[in-house]
Coordinates of C-alpha atoms in Angstrom, one line a residue:
M1 CA 164.9 69.8 76.9
E2 CA 162.6 72.3 78.6
H3 CA 165.2 72.8 81.3
Y4 CA 167.7 73.6 78.6
F5 CA 165.6 76.4 77.2
T6 CA 164.7 77.7 80.6
A7 CA 168.4 77.9 81.5
K8 CA 169.1 79.8 78.3
S9 CA 166.3 82.3 79.0
R10 CA 167.6 82.9 82.5
A11 CA 171.1 83.4 81.2
R12 CA 169.8 85.9 78.6
L13 CA 168.0 87.9 81.2
I14 CA 171.0 88.1 83.6
R15 CA 173.3 89.0 80.7
S16 CA 170.9 91.7 79.5
C17 CA 170.9 93.3 83.0
R18 CA 174.7 93.1 83.3
E19 CA 175.1 94.8 79.9
Q20 CA 172.7 97.4 81.1
A21 CA 174.9 98.0 84.2
Q22 CA 178.0 98.1 82.1
A23 CA 176.5 100.8 79.9
F24 CA 175.4 102.7 83.0
F25 CA 179.0 102.9 84.3
K26 CA 180.5 103.7 80.9
G27 CA 182.8 106.7 81.5
R28 CA 182.7 106.3 85.3
P29 CA 185.9 105.4 87.3
K30 CA 187.1 101.9 86.7
A31 CA 187.3 101.0 90.4
E32 CA 183.7 102.0 90.9
R33 CA 182.5 100.0 87.9
D34 CA 184.5 96.9 88.6
A35 CA 183.5 96.8 92.3
F36 CA 179.8 97.0 91.3
L37 CA 180.0 94.4 88.5
A38 CA 182.0 91.9 90.7
R39 CA 179.2 92.0 93.3
F40 CA 176.5 92.0 90.5
D41 CA 178.1 88.8 89.1
D42 CA 178.1 87.3 92.6
F43 CA 174.5 88.1 93.6
A44 CA 172.4 88.8 90.4
P45 CA 171.8 85.2 89.6
R46 CA 170.4 84.5 93.0
L47 CA 168.4 87.7 93.0
T48 CA 167.0 86.8 89.6
D49 CA 165.9 83.4 90.8
L50 CA 164.3 84.8 93.9
L51 CA 162.3 87.4 92.0
H52 CA 161.3 84.9 89.3
G53 CA 160.0 82.7 92.0
L54 CA 157.9 85.6 93.4
Y55 CA 156.8 87.1 90.0
R56 CA 156.9 84.3 87.4
D57 CA 153.1 84.9 86.9
Q58 CA 153.7 88.6 86.1
F59 CA 154.0 89.2 82.3
D60 CA 156.2 92.3 82.9
F61 CA 158.6 90.7 85.3
G62 CA 161.6 91.3 83.0
L63 CA 160.8 95.0 82.7
H64 CA 160.9 95.3 86.5
L65 CA 164.2 93.5 86.7
A66 CA 165.6 96.0 84.3
A67 CA 164.2 98.8 86.4
L68 CA 165.7 97.3 89.5
T69 CA 169.1 97.1 87.8
D70 CA 168.9 100.9 87.2
V71 CA 168.1 101.5 90.9
L72 CA 171.1 99.4 92.0
C73 CA 173.4 101.2 89.6
E74 CA 172.2 104.6 90.6
S75 CA 172.5 103.9 94.3
W76 CA 176.1 102.7 94.0
K77 CA 177.0 105.7 91.9
S78 CA 175.5 108.0 94.6
R79 CA 177.2 106.2 97.5
S80 CA 179.8 108.3 99.2
R81 CA 183.5 107.5 99.2
K82 CA 183.4 107.2 103.0
L83 CA 180.6 104.7 102.9
R84 CA 182.4 102.7 100.2
E85 CA 185.4 102.5 102.5
T86 CA 183.2 101.2 105.2
D87 CA 181.8 98.6 102.8
E88 CA 185.2 97.4 102.0
A89 CA 186.2 97.1 105.7
R90 CA 183.1 95.1 106.4
L91 CA 183.5 92.8 103.4
A92 CA 186.9 92.1 104.7
N93 CA 185.5 91.4 108.2
P94 CA 182.0 90.1 107.7
N95 CA 181.5 89.3 111.4
W96 CA 182.4 92.9 112.5
F97 CA 179.1 93.2 114.4
C98 CA 179.6 89.9 116.4
G99 CA 182.3 91.1 118.9
P100 CA 181.9 91.8 122.6
E101 CA 182.3 95.5 122.1
M102 CA 178.9 95.7 120.5
A103 CA 176.4 97.1 123.0
G104 CA 173.1 98.6 121.9
A105 CA 170.7 101.3 123.0
V106 CA 167.3 102.3 121.7
C107 CA 165.3 105.5 122.1
Y108 CA 162.8 107.9 120.6
V109 CA 164.6 110.9 119.4
D110 CA 162.2 113.5 120.8
L111 CA 161.7 111.7 124.1
F112 CA 165.4 111.1 124.7
A113 CA 167.0 114.3 123.3
G114 CA 164.4 116.6 121.7
D115 CA 165.7 116.4 118.2
L116 CA 168.5 115.1 116.0
K117 CA 170.8 117.9 117.2
G118 CA 170.0 116.8 120.7
I119 CA 171.1 113.2 119.9
E120 CA 174.4 114.5 118.6
A121 CA 174.9 116.5 121.8
R122 CA 174.3 113.3 123.8
I123 CA 176.9 111.1 122.1
S124 CA 179.3 111.6 125.0
Y125 CA 176.6 110.1 127.3
L126 CA 176.3 107.1 125.0
Q127 CA 180.0 106.7 125.1
E128 CA 179.9 106.8 128.9
L129 CA 177.5 103.9 128.9
G130 CA 179.7 102.0 126.3
I131 CA 177.1 102.1 123.5
T132 CA 178.3 101.2 120.0
Y133 CA 174.9 100.6 118.4
L134 CA 172.1 103.2 118.5
H135 CA 168.6 102.4 117.3
L136 CA 166.6 105.6 116.8
M137 CA 162.9 104.8 116.7
P138 CA 160.8 105.9 113.7
L139 CA 161.8 109.4 112.9
F140 CA 160.4 109.9 109.4
K141 CA 157.4 112.0 108.3
S142 CA 154.1 110.5 109.5
P143 CA 150.5 111.7 110.2
E144 CA 150.4 114.3 113.0
K145 CA 147.5 112.8 115.0
E146 CA 147.5 109.0 114.6
N147 CA 150.8 107.5 113.5
D148 CA 151.4 104.4 115.7
G149 CA 154.5 105.9 117.3
G150 CA 155.9 106.8 113.8
Y151 CA 155.2 103.4 112.3
A152 CA 152.8 104.9 109.8
V153 CA 155.4 106.4 107.5
S154 CA 154.3 109.1 105.1
S155 CA 157.7 109.5 103.4
Y156 CA 160.9 107.5 103.6
R157 CA 162.9 110.5 102.5
E158 CA 161.6 113.2 104.9
V159 CA 162.4 113.4 108.6
N160 CA 159.6 114.5 110.9
P161 CA 160.1 118.3 110.8
A162 CA 159.9 118.5 114.6
L163 CA 163.0 116.3 114.8
G164 CA 165.2 117.8 112.1
T165 CA 166.0 117.3 108.4
V166 CA 167.5 114.6 106.2
K167 CA 170.7 116.6 106.0
Q168 CA 170.9 116.6 109.8
L169 CA 170.2 112.9 109.9
E170 CA 173.1 112.3 107.5
K171 CA 175.3 114.5 109.5
L172 CA 174.4 112.6 112.7
A173 CA 175.1 109.3 111.0
A174 CA 178.6 110.5 110.1
K175 CA 179.2 111.8 113.6
L176 CA 178.1 108.6 115.2
A177 CA 180.4 106.6 112.9
E178 CA 183.3 108.9 113.9
N179 CA 182.6 107.9 117.5
G180 CA 182.4 104.2 116.9
I181 CA 178.6 104.0 117.0
S182 CA 176.5 102.2 114.4
L183 CA 173.2 103.8 113.4
V184 CA 170.0 101.7 113.3
L185 CA 166.8 102.9 111.8
D186 CA 163.4 101.3 111.1
F187 CA 162.6 100.4 107.5
I188 CA 158.8 100.1 107.7
N189 CA 158.4 97.8 104.7
N190 CA 155.1 96.1 105.3
H191 CA 152.9 99.2 105.0
T192 CA 152.8 103.0 104.6
S193 CA 150.5 105.6 106.1
G194 CA 147.4 106.6 104.1
E195 CA 149.1 110.0 103.7
H196 CA 152.1 108.6 101.8
E197 CA 152.4 110.0 98.2
W198 CA 151.7 106.5 96.8
A199 CA 148.5 106.2 98.8
Q200 CA 147.4 109.7 97.9
R201 CA 147.8 109.0 94.3
A202 CA 145.9 105.7 94.8
K203 CA 143.1 107.8 96.3
K204 CA 143.0 110.0 93.2
G205 CA 142.4 106.9 91.1
E206 CA 145.8 106.4 89.5
A207 CA 145.8 102.7 88.6
A208 CA 149.5 102.2 88.9
Y209 CA 149.4 103.3 92.6
Q210 CA 146.2 101.6 93.4
E211 CA 148.1 98.4 92.6
F212 CA 150.7 99.4 95.2
Y213 CA 148.2 98.3 97.9
Y214 CA 145.4 95.8 98.4
L215 CA 142.3 97.6 97.4
F216 CA 138.9 95.9 96.9
D217 CA 135.6 97.2 95.5
D218 CA 133.5 94.9 97.8
R219 CA 133.9 92.4 100.6
Q220 CA 134.0 89.3 98.5
I221 CA 137.8 88.8 98.6
P222 CA 138.3 90.3 102.1
D223 CA 135.7 88.0 103.5
A224 CA 137.5 85.0 102.0
F225 CA 140.8 86.0 103.7
E226 CA 139.4 87.3 107.0
P227 CA 138.5 84.0 108.9
H228 CA 142.2 82.9 108.8
L229 CA 143.7 86.2 109.9
R230 CA 144.9 87.3 113.3
E231 CA 143.7 90.6 114.8
I232 CA 146.6 92.6 116.0
F233 CA 144.9 95.6 117.7
P234 CA 141.4 94.2 118.6
E235 CA 140.7 97.0 121.1
V236 CA 141.1 99.6 118.3
R237 CA 139.1 97.8 115.6
R238 CA 138.1 94.3 114.6
G239 CA 139.2 92.7 111.3
N240 CA 142.0 93.5 108.9
Y241 CA 140.3 95.7 106.4
S242 CA 138.9 99.3 106.5
W243 CA 136.8 101.3 104.1
H244 CA 138.4 104.5 102.8
E245 CA 136.7 107.2 100.9
P246 CA 138.4 108.1 98.6
P247 CA 139.2 105.9 96.9
G248 CA 135.9 104.3 97.7
K249 CA 137.4 100.8 98.4
W250 CA 138.2 98.4 101.1
V251 CA 141.9 98.6 102.0
W252 CA 144.0 95.8 103.6
T253 CA 145.2 97.4 106.9
T254 CA 146.7 94.7 109.1
F255 CA 147.6 97.0 112.0
H256 CA 145.7 100.3 112.1
N257 CA 143.2 101.8 109.6
Y258 CA 145.7 104.4 108.6
Q259 CA 148.5 101.9 107.8
W260 CA 147.9 100.5 104.3
D261 CA 149.6 97.2 103.6
L262 CA 151.9 97.2 100.6
N263 CA 151.1 94.8 97.8
Y264 CA 154.3 92.9 97.2
R265 CA 152.5 90.7 94.7
N266 CA 153.2 93.7 92.4
P267 CA 157.0 93.7 91.4
A268 CA 156.8 97.5 91.0
V269 CA 156.4 97.7 94.8
F270 CA 159.5 95.6 95.4
V271 CA 161.5 97.9 93.1
A272 CA 160.1 101.0 94.7
M273 CA 161.0 99.8 98.2
V274 CA 164.5 98.9 97.2
R275 CA 164.9 102.4 96.0
E276 CA 163.8 103.7 99.4
M277 CA 165.9 101.2 101.3
L278 CA 169.1 102.2 99.4
F279 CA 168.3 105.9 99.9
L280 CA 168.5 105.2 103.7
A281 CA 171.6 103.2 103.3
N282 CA 173.3 106.0 101.5
L283 CA 172.6 108.4 104.4
G284 CA 175.0 106.2 106.5
V285 CA 172.6 103.9 108.2
D286 CA 174.3 100.7 109.3
F287 CA 171.3 98.5 110.2
L288 CA 167.8 98.6 109.0
R289 CA 165.2 97.1 111.3
L290 CA 162.7 95.3 109.0
D291 CA 159.3 95.9 110.5
A292 CA 156.5 93.3 110.7
V293 CA 158.4 90.9 108.4
P294 CA 156.0 88.0 108.7
F295 CA 153.1 89.9 107.1
T296 CA 154.5 90.9 103.7
W297 CA 152.9 88.2 101.5
K298 CA 149.2 87.2 101.3
V299 CA 147.8 83.9 100.2
Q300 CA 144.1 83.1 100.6
G301 CA 143.4 80.2 102.9
T302 CA 146.5 80.9 105.1
V303 CA 147.1 83.1 108.1
C304 CA 149.2 85.3 105.8
E305 CA 152.1 85.2 108.2
N306 CA 155.6 83.6 107.8
L307 CA 154.9 82.4 104.3
P308 CA 157.9 81.2 102.2
Q309 CA 157.5 84.2 99.9
A310 CA 158.0 86.6 102.9
H311 CA 161.4 85.0 103.4
D312 CA 162.2 85.3 99.7
I313 CA 161.3 89.0 99.8
I314 CA 163.9 89.5 102.6
R315 CA 166.5 87.4 100.7
A316 CA 165.9 89.5 97.6
L317 CA 166.3 92.8 99.6
N318 CA 169.4 91.3 101.1
A319 CA 170.9 90.5 97.7
C320 CA 170.1 94.1 96.5
A321 CA 172.0 95.4 99.5
R322 CA 174.9 93.1 98.9
I323 CA 175.2 94.6 95.4
A324 CA 174.7 98.3 96.0
A325 CA 175.4 98.8 99.8
P326 CA 177.3 95.8 101.0
G327 CA 178.0 97.3 104.5
L328 CA 174.3 97.5 105.3
L329 CA 172.8 94.8 107.6
F330 CA 169.2 93.9 108.5
K331 CA 167.5 93.3 111.8
S332 CA 164.4 91.2 111.9
E333 CA 161.3 92.1 114.0
A334 CA 159.0 89.1 114.2
I335 CA 157.0 88.5 117.3
V336 CA 155.8 85.0 116.4
H337 CA 156.5 81.4 117.4
P338 CA 160.2 81.0 118.4
D339 CA 160.9 78.7 115.5
D340 CA 159.5 81.2 113.1
V341 CA 161.6 83.9 114.7
I342 CA 164.8 81.9 114.1
A343 CA 163.8 81.2 110.5
Y344 CA 164.3 84.9 109.6
V345 CA 167.9 84.9 110.9
A346 CA 170.6 84.0 108.3
P347 CA 173.5 85.8 106.5
D348 CA 171.3 85.9 103.4
K349 CA 168.2 87.2 105.3
C350 CA 168.4 89.2 108.5
Q351 CA 171.9 89.1 110.0
V352 CA 170.5 90.1 113.5
S353 CA 167.2 89.7 115.2
Y354 CA 165.4 90.6 118.3
N355 CA 165.1 87.7 120.7
P356 CA 161.6 88.0 122.0
T357 CA 161.5 84.5 123.4
V358 CA 164.4 85.0 125.8
M359 CA 163.0 88.5 126.7
A360 CA 159.6 87.0 127.6
L361 CA 161.1 84.1 129.5
L362 CA 163.3 86.3 131.6
W363 CA 160.2 87.9 132.9
E364 CA 158.4 84.6 133.2
S365 CA 161.3 83.2 135.3
L366 CA 161.1 86.2 137.7
A367 CA 157.3 85.7 138.1
T368 CA 157.5 81.9 138.7
R369 CA 160.9 81.8 140.4
E370 CA 161.6 78.8 138.2
V371 CA 163.9 78.6 135.2
R372 CA 162.7 75.3 133.6
L373 CA 160.8 76.9 130.7
L374 CA 163.7 79.2 130.0
R375 CA 166.1 76.2 130.1
E376 CA 163.8 74.2 127.7
S377 CA 163.7 77.1 125.3
L378 CA 167.4 77.7 125.3
K379 CA 168.0 74.0 124.7
Y380 CA 166.1 74.0 121.3
R381 CA 165.4 77.6 120.2
F382 CA 168.5 79.6 120.8
N383 CA 171.3 78.5 118.4
L384 CA 171.8 80.7 115.3
P385 CA 173.8 80.2 112.1
A386 CA 177.4 81.5 111.9
G387 CA 177.6 85.2 110.9
T388 CA 174.4 86.2 112.7
A389 CA 173.6 87.4 116.2
W390 CA 170.7 87.9 118.6
I391 CA 169.6 91.3 119.9
N392 CA 168.9 90.5 123.5
Y393 CA 166.7 92.9 125.3
V394 CA 164.7 93.4 128.5
R395 CA 162.2 95.9 127.3
S396 CA 161.5 97.7 124.0
H397 CA 159.0 100.4 122.8
D398 CA 156.5 97.6 122.3
D399 CA 154.3 95.5 124.6
I400 CA 155.4 92.1 126.1
G401 CA 153.7 89.2 124.4
W402 CA 154.3 85.8 126.0
S403 CA 155.9 84.2 122.9
F404 CA 157.2 81.0 124.3
A405 CA 156.5 77.7 122.5
D406 CA 153.4 75.9 123.8
E407 CA 155.1 72.6 123.0
D408 CA 157.9 73.5 125.3
A409 CA 155.4 74.3 128.0
A410 CA 153.5 71.1 127.4
T411 CA 156.7 69.1 127.8
L412 CA 157.0 70.5 131.3
G413 CA 153.3 69.9 132.1
I414 CA 152.4 73.6 131.7
N415 CA 149.2 74.7 130.0
G416 CA 150.3 77.5 127.7
F417 CA 147.0 79.3 127.7
D418 CA 146.6 79.2 131.5
H419 CA 150.2 80.2 132.0
R420 CA 149.9 83.3 129.8
N421 CA 146.8 84.3 131.8
F422 CA 148.8 84.0 135.0
L423 CA 151.7 86.1 133.6
N424 CA 149.3 88.8 132.4
Q425 CA 147.7 88.9 135.8
F426 CA 151.1 88.9 137.6
Y427 CA 152.6 91.8 135.6
C428 CA 149.4 93.9 135.4
G429 CA 149.4 93.8 139.2
D430 CA 146.3 91.6 139.6
F431 CA 148.0 88.5 141.1
P432 CA 148.4 88.3 144.9
G433 CA 152.0 88.9 145.9
T434 CA 153.1 90.5 142.6
F435 CA 155.9 93.1 142.6
S436 CA 154.8 94.5 139.2
K437 CA 152.8 97.6 138.2
G438 CA 152.1 96.9 134.5
V439 CA 149.2 98.0 132.3
K440 CA 147.0 95.8 130.1
F441 CA 147.3 96.1 126.3
Q442 CA 144.9 95.0 123.6
Y443 CA 142.6 92.5 125.3
N444 CA 140.9 90.3 122.7
P445 CA 137.6 89.0 124.0
S446 CA 137.4 86.4 121.2
N447 CA 140.4 84.4 122.4
Q448 CA 141.3 86.2 125.7
D449 CA 144.7 87.2 124.3
M450 CA 146.4 90.1 126.0
R451 CA 149.8 91.7 126.3
V452 CA 151.5 93.8 129.0
C453 CA 153.0 97.3 129.0
G454 CA 155.3 99.0 131.5
T455 CA 158.9 100.2 132.0
T456 CA 161.5 97.8 133.2
A457 CA 161.6 99.5 136.6
S458 CA 157.8 99.5 137.1
L459 CA 157.5 95.9 136.0
A460 CA 160.4 94.8 138.1
G461 CA 159.0 96.3 141.3
L462 CA 160.9 99.6 141.7
E463 CA 157.7 101.7 141.4
R464 CA 156.1 99.8 144.2
G465 CA 159.2 99.9 146.3
L466 CA 159.6 103.7 146.0
E467 CA 155.9 104.2 146.7
M468 CA 156.1 102.2 149.9
K469 CA 159.5 103.8 150.8
D470 CA 160.7 100.2 151.3
D471 CA 164.4 100.0 150.7
A472 CA 164.6 96.3 150.7
W473 CA 161.8 96.0 148.2
S474 CA 163.5 98.6 146.0
A475 CA 166.8 96.8 146.3
D476 CA 165.2 93.5 145.1
A477 CA 163.8 95.4 142.1
V478 CA 167.2 96.7 141.1
S479 CA 168.7 93.2 141.5
R480 CA 166.0 91.9 139.2
I481 CA 166.9 94.5 136.6
L482 CA 170.6 93.9 136.9
L483 CA 170.0 90.1 136.7
M484 CA 168.1 90.4 133.4
Y485 CA 170.4 92.9 131.8
G486 CA 173.4 90.9 132.9
L487 CA 172.0 87.8 131.2
C488 CA 171.4 89.8 128.0
M489 CA 175.0 90.9 128.1
S490 CA 176.4 87.4 128.6
I491 CA 174.0 84.9 126.9
G492 CA 175.4 85.6 123.4
G493 CA 174.7 88.3 120.8
I494 CA 174.2 92.1 121.2
P495 CA 172.7 93.4 124.4
L496 CA 170.2 96.2 123.9
L497 CA 169.4 98.9 126.6
Y498 CA 166.2 100.8 126.4
L499 CA 167.5 104.2 127.3
G500 CA 166.1 105.4 130.6
D501 CA 166.2 101.9 132.1
E502 CA 169.7 102.7 133.5
I503 CA 168.2 105.3 135.8
G504 CA 165.1 103.3 136.8
T505 CA 162.6 105.3 134.8
L506 CA 159.0 104.6 136.0
N507 CA 155.7 104.3 134.1
D508 CA 154.4 107.6 132.8
Y509 CA 150.6 107.6 133.2
S510 CA 150.1 111.0 131.7
Y511 CA 149.7 109.4 128.3
A512 CA 146.0 108.8 129.2
E513 CA 145.5 112.6 129.1
H514 CA 146.9 112.9 125.5
P515 CA 144.2 112.7 122.8
A516 CA 146.5 110.9 120.3
K517 CA 148.0 108.5 122.9
K518 CA 145.3 107.6 125.4
G519 CA 144.1 104.7 123.3
D520 CA 147.5 103.1 123.3
S521 CA 148.8 102.0 126.6
R522 CA 152.3 101.3 125.2
W523 CA 152.9 105.0 125.8
V524 CA 153.0 104.3 129.5
H525 CA 156.6 102.9 129.0
R526 CA 157.7 105.6 126.6
P527 CA 158.4 108.5 129.0
R528 CA 160.8 111.4 128.4
M529 CA 164.4 110.9 129.5
D530 CA 164.7 112.7 132.9
W531 CA 168.1 114.4 132.7
E532 CA 167.6 116.0 136.1
L533 CA 167.0 112.6 137.6
L534 CA 170.2 111.4 136.0
K535 CA 172.1 114.1 137.9
E536 CA 170.6 112.8 141.1
V537 CA 171.3 109.2 140.2
R538 CA 175.0 109.9 139.6
E539 CA 175.3 111.0 143.3
D540 CA 172.8 108.5 144.6
K541 CA 174.0 105.7 146.8
G542 CA 170.5 104.1 146.9
P543 CA 168.7 101.8 144.5
R544 CA 168.9 103.9 141.4
G545 CA 172.5 104.8 141.9
R546 CA 173.3 101.1 142.3
L547 CA 171.4 100.3 139.1
F548 CA 173.2 103.0 137.1
T549 CA 176.7 102.0 138.3
G550 CA 175.9 98.3 138.0
L551 CA 174.8 98.5 134.4
K552 CA 177.8 100.6 133.4
K553 CA 180.1 98.2 135.1
M554 CA 178.7 95.1 133.5
L555 CA 178.8 96.8 130.0
R556 CA 182.5 97.7 130.6
I557 CA 183.4 94.2 131.7
R558 CA 181.6 92.6 128.8
R559 CA 183.8 94.4 126.3
E560 CA 186.7 92.4 127.6
V561 CA 185.0 89.0 127.5
P562 CA 184.9 87.7 123.9
Q563 CA 183.1 84.5 125.1
F564 CA 179.9 86.6 125.8
A565 CA 179.5 87.5 122.1
E566 CA 179.6 83.8 121.0
N567 CA 176.3 82.4 119.7
G568 CA 176.4 79.1 121.4
L569 CA 176.1 78.1 125.1
R570 CA 176.3 74.9 127.1
Q571 CA 173.7 74.6 129.9
M572 CA 174.8 73.2 133.2
Q573 CA 172.8 71.4 135.8
T574 CA 172.3 73.4 139.0
H575 CA 170.0 71.1 141.0
H576 CA 167.9 74.1 141.9
G577 CA 164.7 75.1 140.2
S578 CA 165.5 78.9 140.5
V579 CA 169.0 78.8 139.2
L580 CA 170.1 79.0 135.6
A581 CA 173.7 78.2 134.7
F582 CA 175.5 78.0 131.4
E583 CA 179.0 78.0 130.0
K584 CA 180.4 80.3 127.4
S585 CA 183.6 79.2 125.9
N586 CA 186.0 79.8 122.9
S587 CA 189.7 79.2 122.2
R588 CA 190.6 81.9 124.8
G589 CA 188.9 80.1 127.7
R590 CA 185.5 79.7 129.5
V591 CA 183.2 81.7 131.6
V592 CA 180.4 80.2 133.7
V593 CA 177.2 82.3 134.1
V594 CA 175.0 81.6 137.1
A595 CA 171.8 83.4 137.9
N596 CA 169.4 83.1 140.8
F597 CA 165.8 84.0 139.9
S598 CA 164.6 83.8 143.5
E599 CA 164.3 86.5 146.2
H600 CA 165.8 83.9 148.6
P601 CA 169.4 82.8 149.2
V602 CA 170.0 79.4 147.5
I603 CA 172.7 76.8 147.1
A604 CA 173.4 75.6 143.6
H605 CA 175.3 72.4 142.8
L606 CA 177.3 72.3 139.5
P607 CA 178.9 68.8 139.4
N608 CA 181.4 69.0 136.7
G609 CA 185.2 68.3 136.6
S610 CA 186.0 71.9 135.8
T611 CA 183.9 73.3 138.6
L612 CA 186.4 72.0 141.1
L613 CA 189.0 74.5 139.7
P614 CA 189.4 78.0 141.0
H615 CA 187.3 80.8 139.4
T616 CA 186.9 84.5 139.8
D617 CA 183.6 86.5 139.6
L618 CA 184.2 89.2 137.0
I619 CA 181.5 91.4 138.5
T620 CA 182.6 91.5 142.1
G621 CA 186.2 90.3 141.8
K622 CA 185.5 87.6 144.4
A623 CA 187.7 84.5 144.2
Y624 CA 186.2 81.0 144.5
A625 CA 188.4 78.0 145.2
Q626 CA 185.7 75.9 143.5
I627 CA 182.3 76.5 142.1
E628 CA 180.8 73.0 142.5
H629 CA 178.7 74.2 145.4
L630 CA 177.7 77.9 145.2
E631 CA 175.9 80.0 147.7
L632 CA 173.9 82.6 145.9
A633 CA 172.3 85.7 147.3
P634 CA 168.8 86.7 146.2
Y635 CA 168.8 87.5 142.5
Q636 CA 172.5 87.2 142.3
L637 CA 174.3 87.0 139.0
L638 CA 177.8 85.6 138.7
W639 CA 180.2 85.7 135.7
L640 CA 182.8 83.1 136.8
Q641 CA 186.0 83.0 134.8
Q642 CA 188.3 80.0 135.3
N643 CA 191.6 81.1 136.7

């Protein structure tokens, strides 16, 4: 009987919101109204259930659901005709982002092109590379001095004036779309800066906005949470709370003191963030990178990461997007255990996700000259649901954390703690025989945790090679880079190029002289794009020229190989510890990918009936009568298509 009355109450609430939407669109074009109501009918019941699960203990839950309905209606009403046409095309082809033509690039606007107008002027360069997905790092208004590279957002509706205006951003989004390039922006949804209007009003004592954050009069509650929480930036400060005057309270600040965690326990915060999210969607943004997704929900006695409610928040945001901006997709950013990373990837959560595990294990395999940990991880922690895709990358704006699964390491007799220490030493240049010149990041004396910073070229050995004027050393470095990027292009998903890697950009140590950057060694791998160097590289027959032409060639080939975009892969035995091999196949055929992670020539054995057949390497064009026994050059990558 109780279930009967609960179901009736649920139906009344959904019906009330639908009637509210019908009234909103009264007098509006029929097609506009009918399209919205059809999607509302599809997703509102699920959205209601998700929000009720999160906020059933909030007496005003129904009022917030009504407010959310208004936000969804207003957003759809404001969505341009062109964006609605894009919505329809993507609804008709929901896997539009899963094809081999998808190739990504990421950059800071100012460091790559100066400002938004500069990005528009460089579209032809992106097309030269074959880029169809452009991620612009945080570009919204943020504090001038300390802003965590833009991740302390002060307004979701104002562009950093040094970069341009919202109108220019909207114009750029349209221009990119005209040229077949999807726009990706960060939606920093875990926190705002202390300069955001909401935080400023909280500082003034406005109760409604103090409830947008976690504010405490004393240390009683923070001290109950603190023992279970991870410290993200231990070199900057210890703990997860900071005292702010005003408002004369302790503020939950997981990352930096100036980044105030949003209180999603308050349904008004969810409604407000949906409003900001849909504002960005209506500018023409195709993907939103959800930042720090594991941290959005707090429960005492837990680590406050990866809680079920954090997943429900994403599902609810996704449902809102499906109703009011159905062409919008989400990208997950979660640098956590590999199983927790995968848990955020689903059509009803984040449709794409960074693949930090493969990234870390590519570097691990280069350091050890062994692929066994990479193989073990691919076996159990790579497959994704249909309708989703990995974002495979070699480097990003962030540090490298060794996010492999300790249980995978233990299976192979590897001590995870000791192995991470080795990798940190190797890539920070402290291990004998290393080729890398990396920089330490955020050493935690409590648990000896540490991460590594550096550009791809410097970590891969090109900086040392150029310093020594050793052509062979530099050639090996370039081969390492091409090997890693080639695997990102062929393993399955969307490859992501950190712009500047294609010309072998080295570490920029000048960050240490900048007052606002010197405490954050990640700036060592965020140099300005050297356009003069690009001119030289175009004419260069040496290492950097080989790198530039090699990456462009592989990106061009990838567009014609649909198997490379498929999620699944089948690993193949190679009978050599340094060689990884896997098969990518679909109804149009198969391609075998073989990669040598050693600086020595090796022979791989691939006993398999199909390996006795003739193949052609798509990269070099070389024909092989059989591939059962393969001689591989140092760091060689083969894309072998069966003839």
